Amino acid sequence: SLILGTSITISSNHWIMAWAGLEINTLAILPLIAQSHHPRAIEAATKYFLTQAAASTLMLFSSMTNAWYTGQWDIAQLTHPTSCLILTSAIAMKLGLVPFHFWFPEVLQGSPLTTGLLLSTIMKFPPMTLFYMTSHSLNPTLLTCMAVSSAALGGWMGLNQTQIRKILAFSSIAHLGWMTIIIAYNPKLTLLNFYLYILMTTATFLTLNTIKATKLSTLMTTWTKAPSLNAMLLLTLLSLAGLPPLTGFIPKWLIIQELTKQNMAPMATMISLLSLLGLFFYLRLAYCATITLPPHTTNHMKQWHINKPTNTSIAILTTVSTLLLPI
């Protein structure tokens, strides 16, 4: 159902079809979030359902307003200004952009790592597609404000977290800021950023799933489980932070270049400085994963080495998410 809903939304031209796809998507991910029958999981599923239902309704409302005024149900021909504003807020709710970001860390924290991976990658595909298709008619000033505040809040709120899933949620919000700031000027760069973000996040989530780490304190003792994988996790996290010469630097570089061409150098400077906040918590994750050793005075248990060979997909994803730019 997830794949079906995503495909319907991505391939549709009519607003009602896009809305139907989003609804199928929401209903399909709910059992995956709530599958552990834990109170946190149920709470996360409820929060997710409420926000996504509200966002879908808003989207339907904006398209109906547009059809009411212009007689157009085509997604690419969203011209009425009120519809554009409402649609921007609906998509922001779907994606978890500031100021509609509060649900995302909570939901990600309440769901297992694999579901968290689905939530931060596949579930962002359909709204991203709609964003891409309507980007030419949305208000650039509003998008820029939302983007910069997303980068800021994603950075600031991630600083003090100890739960890895919450840190990854805030990193996702910050990345969405980078995608939003450029969408009015060069939507192709948004898509490039999105694809590379999906690559790097998938690599990170799958690695964490292999070593079964969800908190920073447990991450400190997992280096014995799969030492080489942990060493690569360091590089993947730095790539997510956007350090050259790793893959994550490509979208940042191109976006800053495009913003400078559009005479938006102050915005480019601001969003680059705000991504330093993100770098701090990625470094903290990387530090806990690879560099620090727990104090040996305590009798902590050494974890057993994982006997199975590393999953091929993790190997490929990690390699791509670090070495794409140098290659």
Short mmCIF file of C-alpha atoms in Angstrom, two decimals:
data_model
loop_
_atom_site.label_atom_id
_atom_site.label_comp_id
_atom_site.label_asym_id
_atom_site.label_seq_id
_atom_site.Cartn_x
_atom_site.Cartn_y
_atom_site.Cartn_z
CA SER A 1 0.00 0.00 0.00
CA LEU A 2 2.89 2.35 0.75
CA ILE A 3 4.37 1.84 -2.70
CA LEU A 4 0.93 2.13 -4.30
CA GLY A 5 0.05 5.39 -2.51
CA THR A 6 3.43 6.90 -3.34
CA SER A 7 3.17 5.87 -7.00
CA ILE A 8 -0.36 7.28 -7.32
CA THR A 9 0.68 10.65 -5.93
CA ILE A 10 3.91 10.86 -7.93
CA SER A 11 2.26 9.98 -11.24
CA SER A 12 -0.94 12.00 -10.88
CA ASN A 13 -1.89 15.22 -12.67
CA HIS A 14 -5.21 15.72 -10.92
CA TRP A 15 -5.41 17.04 -7.37
CA ILE A 16 -7.96 14.47 -6.22
CA MET A 17 -5.71 11.61 -7.32
CA ALA A 18 -2.75 13.16 -5.51
CA TRP A 19 -4.86 13.49 -2.37
CA ALA A 20 -6.04 9.88 -2.61
CA GLY A 21 -2.43 8.68 -2.88
CA LEU A 22 -1.44 10.68 0.20
CA GLU A 23 -4.34 9.20 2.17
CA ILE A 24 -3.40 5.62 1.18
CA ASN A 25 0.15 6.41 2.25
CA THR A 26 -0.87 7.71 5.66
CA LEU A 27 -3.13 4.73 6.37
CA ALA A 28 -0.45 2.28 5.23
CA ILE A 29 2.31 3.59 7.52
CA LEU A 30 0.13 3.73 10.68
CA PRO A 31 0.30 -0.03 11.48
CA LEU A 32 4.06 0.10 10.92
CA ILE A 33 4.41 2.85 13.53
CA ALA A 34 2.08 1.22 16.06
CA GLN A 35 3.29 -2.36 15.57
CA SER A 36 5.23 -2.63 18.84
CA HIS A 37 2.06 -2.03 20.98
CA HIS A 38 4.06 0.27 23.22
CA PRO A 39 2.30 3.39 24.61
CA ARG A 40 4.93 5.61 22.95
CA ALA A 41 4.29 3.90 19.61
CA ILE A 42 0.52 4.31 19.86
CA GLU A 43 0.99 7.96 20.80
CA ALA A 44 3.31 8.46 17.82
CA ALA A 45 0.81 6.83 15.46
CA THR A 46 -2.01 9.05 16.77
CA LYS A 47 0.09 12.21 16.39
CA TYR A 48 1.11 11.16 12.91
CA PHE A 49 -2.45 10.41 11.86
CA LEU A 50 -3.81 13.73 13.14
CA THR A 51 -1.16 15.90 11.47
CA GLN A 52 -1.25 14.04 8.17
CA ALA A 53 -5.05 14.06 8.03
CA ALA A 54 -5.04 17.82 8.69
CA ALA A 55 -2.41 18.36 6.02
CA SER A 56 -4.30 16.28 3.44
CA THR A 57 -7.50 18.18 4.18
CA LEU A 58 -5.70 21.51 3.78
CA MET A 59 -4.28 20.32 0.47
CA LEU A 60 -7.71 19.30 -0.75
CA PHE A 61 -9.06 22.67 0.40
CA SER A 62 -6.38 24.62 -1.48
CA SER A 63 -6.93 22.66 -4.71
CA MET A 64 -10.70 23.11 -4.42
CA THR A 65 -10.28 26.86 -3.88
CA ASN A 66 -8.11 26.97 -6.97
CA ALA A 67 -10.65 24.96 -8.99
CA TRP A 68 -13.44 27.23 -7.70
CA TYR A 69 -11.70 30.35 -8.97
CA THR A 70 -9.97 29.09 -12.13
CA GLY A 71 -11.79 25.88 -13.11
CA GLN A 72 -8.44 24.04 -13.20
CA TRP A 73 -7.86 20.70 -11.44
CA ASP A 74 -4.39 20.31 -12.96
CA ILE A 75 -1.57 20.21 -10.37
CA ALA A 76 0.85 22.25 -12.47
CA GLN A 77 -1.69 25.09 -12.92
CA LEU A 78 -2.11 26.27 -9.36
CA THR A 79 -2.48 30.02 -9.87
CA HIS A 80 -4.76 31.46 -7.19
CA PRO A 81 -2.63 33.16 -4.46
CA THR A 82 -4.78 31.94 -1.53
CA SER A 83 -4.51 28.35 -2.79
CA CYS A 84 -0.75 28.74 -3.07
CA LEU A 85 -0.47 29.90 0.55
CA ILE A 86 -2.69 27.11 1.88
CA LEU A 87 -0.84 24.53 -0.22
CA THR A 88 2.52 25.75 1.11
CA SER A 89 1.34 25.23 4.68
CA ALA A 90 -0.16 21.82 3.83
CA ILE A 91 3.08 20.60 2.25
CA ALA A 92 5.06 22.02 5.16
CA MET A 93 2.87 19.98 7.52
CA LYS A 94 3.36 16.87 5.39
CA LEU A 95 7.14 17.25 5.32
CA GLY A 96 7.67 18.64 8.81
CA LEU A 97 8.98 22.09 7.88
CA VAL A 98 9.06 24.82 10.54
CA PRO A 99 6.52 26.01 11.91
CA PHE A 100 4.76 22.63 11.45
CA HIS A 101 7.66 20.49 12.59
CA PHE A 102 6.65 19.52 16.14
CA TRP A 103 5.11 16.16 15.23
CA PHE A 104 8.16 14.80 13.44
CA PRO A 105 10.72 14.20 16.25
CA GLU A 106 7.99 12.76 18.50
CA VAL A 107 6.74 10.35 15.85
CA LEU A 108 10.25 9.28 14.87
CA GLN A 109 11.15 8.70 18.53
CA GLY A 110 8.08 6.53 19.05
CA SER A 111 8.62 4.26 16.07
CA PRO A 112 11.26 1.54 15.45
CA LEU A 113 14.39 2.33 13.41
CA THR A 114 13.16 0.71 10.19
CA THR A 115 9.84 2.58 10.35
CA GLY A 116 11.79 5.73 11.17
CA LEU A 117 13.74 5.18 7.98
CA LEU A 118 10.50 4.86 5.97
CA LEU A 119 9.10 8.00 7.64
CA SER A 120 12.12 10.14 6.85
CA THR A 121 12.60 8.92 3.26
CA ILE A 122 9.66 7.31 1.41
CA MET A 123 6.96 9.30 3.23
CA LYS A 124 8.59 12.53 2.05
CA PHE A 125 8.49 11.49 -1.62
CA PRO A 126 4.84 12.37 -2.48
CA PRO A 127 4.76 15.83 -0.80
CA MET A 128 8.16 16.57 -2.36
CA THR A 129 6.75 15.72 -5.81
CA LEU A 130 3.79 18.07 -5.32
CA PHE A 131 6.22 20.73 -4.06
CA TYR A 132 8.32 20.28 -7.20
CA MET A 133 5.32 20.44 -9.54
CA THR A 134 3.84 23.60 -8.00
CA SER A 135 7.14 25.31 -7.14
CA HIS A 136 6.86 27.96 -9.87
CA SER A 137 3.66 29.43 -8.43
CA LEU A 138 4.55 29.47 -4.72
CA ASN A 139 5.65 32.60 -2.86
CA PRO A 140 9.49 32.72 -2.76
CA THR A 141 9.69 35.07 0.25
CA LEU A 142 7.56 32.76 2.38
CA LEU A 143 9.56 29.73 1.26
CA THR A 144 12.85 31.44 2.11
CA CYS A 145 11.62 32.42 5.59
CA MET A 146 10.40 28.89 6.26
CA ALA A 147 13.65 27.43 4.95
CA VAL A 148 15.93 29.57 7.10
CA SER A 149 13.83 28.98 10.22
CA SER A 150 13.84 25.23 9.48
CA ALA A 151 17.62 25.20 9.23
CA ALA A 152 17.85 27.23 12.45
CA LEU A 153 15.41 25.18 14.51
CA GLY A 154 16.63 21.87 13.12
CA GLY A 155 20.13 22.87 14.25
CA TRP A 156 19.28 24.38 17.63
CA MET A 157 16.83 21.77 18.85
CA GLY A 158 19.10 18.90 17.86
CA LEU A 159 21.95 20.16 20.05
CA ASN A 160 20.70 18.93 23.40
CA GLN A 161 19.24 15.55 22.40
CA THR A 162 20.47 12.20 23.60
CA GLN A 163 18.08 10.04 21.57
CA ILE A 164 19.54 9.19 18.18
CA ARG A 165 16.18 9.09 16.39
CA LYS A 166 15.33 12.59 17.60
CA ILE A 167 18.71 13.86 16.45
CA LEU A 168 18.06 12.35 13.01
CA ALA A 169 14.60 13.95 12.96
CA PHE A 170 16.07 17.40 13.60
CA SER A 171 18.75 16.76 11.00
CA SER A 172 15.95 15.95 8.56
CA ILE A 173 14.21 19.25 9.37
CA ALA A 174 17.45 21.14 8.75
CA HIS A 175 17.97 19.35 5.40
CA LEU A 176 14.41 20.19 4.38
CA GLY A 177 15.31 23.83 5.01
CA TRP A 178 18.09 23.54 2.45
CA MET A 179 15.69 21.94 -0.04
CA THR A 180 13.02 24.59 0.45
CA ILE A 181 15.27 27.63 0.07
CA ILE A 182 16.18 26.73 -3.51
CA ILE A 183 12.90 25.27 -4.81
CA ALA A 184 11.54 28.55 -6.18
CA TYR A 185 14.73 29.22 -8.16
CA ASN A 186 16.03 25.82 -9.23
CA PRO A 187 13.76 22.87 -8.37
CA LYS A 188 16.20 20.35 -9.87
CA LEU A 189 18.67 21.17 -7.09
CA THR A 190 15.95 20.45 -4.54
CA LEU A 191 15.49 17.00 -6.04
CA LEU A 192 19.25 16.38 -6.10
CA ASN A 193 19.49 17.40 -2.45
CA PHE A 194 16.53 15.18 -1.63
CA TYR A 195 17.95 12.09 -3.35
CA LEU A 196 21.35 12.48 -1.74
CA TYR A 197 19.72 13.08 1.65
CA ILE A 198 17.75 9.84 1.20
CA LEU A 199 20.97 7.96 0.36
CA MET A 200 22.85 9.20 3.40
CA THR A 201 19.93 8.84 5.83
CA THR A 202 19.24 5.29 4.65
CA ALA A 203 22.89 4.39 5.17
CA THR A 204 22.81 5.88 8.69
CA PHE A 205 19.54 4.24 9.73
CA LEU A 206 20.52 0.82 8.40
CA THR A 207 23.87 0.99 10.17
CA LEU A 208 22.18 1.94 13.45
CA ASN A 209 19.69 -0.86 12.91
CA THR A 210 22.52 -3.35 12.47
CA ILE A 211 24.25 -2.34 15.71
CA LYS A 212 20.86 -1.84 17.44
CA ALA A 213 21.66 1.57 18.89
CA THR A 214 18.94 4.08 19.84
CA LYS A 215 20.61 6.25 22.53
CA LEU A 216 23.98 8.00 22.67
CA SER A 217 24.89 6.04 25.82
CA THR A 218 24.33 2.70 24.09
CA LEU A 219 26.15 3.95 21.00
CA MET A 220 29.32 4.30 23.10
CA THR A 221 29.60 0.58 23.78
CA THR A 222 28.60 -0.71 20.33
CA TRP A 223 31.99 -0.22 18.65
CA THR A 224 32.95 -3.82 19.43
CA LYS A 225 29.95 -5.17 17.50
CA ALA A 226 31.03 -4.12 14.01
CA PRO A 227 34.19 -1.98 14.15
CA SER A 228 34.56 -1.36 10.41
CA LEU A 229 30.89 -0.43 10.07
CA ASN A 230 31.25 2.03 12.94
CA ALA A 231 34.27 3.61 11.31
CA MET A 232 32.23 4.09 8.14
CA LEU A 233 29.36 5.52 10.19
CA LEU A 234 31.73 8.35 11.14
CA LEU A 235 32.17 9.22 7.45
CA THR A 236 28.46 8.88 6.67
CA LEU A 237 27.56 11.27 9.50
CA LEU A 238 30.15 13.80 8.36
CA SER A 239 28.72 13.46 4.86
CA LEU A 240 25.23 14.22 6.26
CA ALA A 241 26.75 17.30 7.87
CA GLY A 242 27.94 18.37 4.43
CA LEU A 243 31.70 18.40 4.87
CA PRO A 244 33.82 18.41 1.71
CA PRO A 245 35.03 16.17 0.05
CA LEU A 246 32.12 13.86 0.97
CA THR A 247 28.86 13.40 -0.95
CA GLY A 248 26.78 15.67 1.30
CA PHE A 249 28.81 18.65 0.15
CA ILE A 250 27.48 18.51 -3.45
CA PRO A 251 23.96 19.88 -2.79
CA LYS A 252 25.18 22.53 -0.33
CA TRP A 253 27.82 23.73 -2.79
CA LEU A 254 25.39 23.94 -5.73
CA ILE A 255 22.66 25.58 -3.64
CA ILE A 256 25.00 28.25 -2.30
CA GLN A 257 26.21 28.88 -5.86
CA GLU A 258 22.64 29.23 -7.18
CA LEU A 259 21.60 31.51 -4.30
CA THR A 260 24.57 33.78 -5.01
CA LYS A 261 23.51 33.94 -8.68
CA GLN A 262 20.02 35.00 -7.52
CA ASN A 263 21.52 37.89 -5.48
CA MET A 264 20.65 36.14 -2.22
CA ALA A 265 24.15 36.02 -0.78
CA PRO A 266 22.98 37.06 2.74
CA MET A 267 20.52 34.14 2.82
CA ALA A 268 23.21 31.76 1.57
CA THR A 269 25.58 32.98 4.30
CA MET A 270 22.90 32.62 6.95
CA ILE A 271 21.82 29.10 6.03
CA SER A 272 25.48 28.00 5.74
CA LEU A 273 26.22 29.30 9.23
CA LEU A 274 23.11 27.58 10.56
CA SER A 275 24.27 24.27 9.11
CA LEU A 276 27.23 24.50 11.53
CA LEU A 277 24.77 23.77 14.33
CA GLY A 278 23.91 20.54 12.55
CA LEU A 279 27.62 19.76 12.15
CA PHE A 280 27.97 19.96 15.95
CA PHE A 281 25.45 17.25 16.71
CA TYR A 282 26.61 15.03 13.84
CA LEU A 283 30.11 15.33 15.29
CA ARG A 284 28.74 14.37 18.70
CA LEU A 285 27.08 11.28 17.20
CA ALA A 286 30.26 10.40 15.33
CA TYR A 287 32.35 10.99 18.44
CA CYS A 288 30.15 8.69 20.54
CA ALA A 289 30.12 6.05 17.80
CA THR A 290 33.80 5.85 16.97
CA ILE A 291 36.22 8.01 18.91
CA THR A 292 35.25 7.79 22.55
CA LEU A 293 35.79 4.72 24.71
CA PRO A 294 33.71 4.23 27.84
CA PRO A 295 35.70 4.66 31.08
CA HIS A 296 37.19 1.29 32.02
CA THR A 297 36.78 1.77 35.78
CA THR A 298 33.14 0.70 35.49
CA ASN A 299 32.30 -2.91 34.79
CA HIS A 300 30.51 -2.31 31.50
CA MET A 301 29.91 -5.35 29.36
CA LYS A 302 31.87 -5.69 26.15
CA GLN A 303 29.34 -6.37 23.39
CA TRP A 304 29.78 -9.40 21.17
CA HIS A 305 31.06 -8.98 17.64
CA ILE A 306 28.25 -9.43 15.10
CA ASN A 307 29.06 -12.67 13.31
CA LYS A 308 27.01 -12.08 10.16
CA PRO A 309 28.76 -10.25 7.32
CA THR A 310 27.58 -6.67 6.75
CA ASN A 311 24.54 -6.37 4.52
CA THR A 312 25.49 -5.60 0.90
CA SER A 313 22.97 -2.76 0.65
CA ILE A 314 24.52 -1.04 3.67
CA ALA A 315 27.97 -1.40 2.11
CA ILE A 316 26.83 0.08 -1.21
CA LEU A 317 24.84 2.92 0.40
CA THR A 318 27.65 3.88 2.75
CA THR A 319 30.19 3.88 -0.05
CA VAL A 320 27.96 6.01 -2.29
CA SER A 321 27.05 8.41 0.49
CA THR A 322 30.70 9.16 1.19
CA LEU A 323 32.53 8.82 -2.12
CA LEU A 324 30.18 10.25 -4.75
CA LEU A 325 31.79 13.71 -4.87
CA PRO A 326 35.46 12.57 -5.05
CA ILE A 327 34.58 10.07 -7.80
#
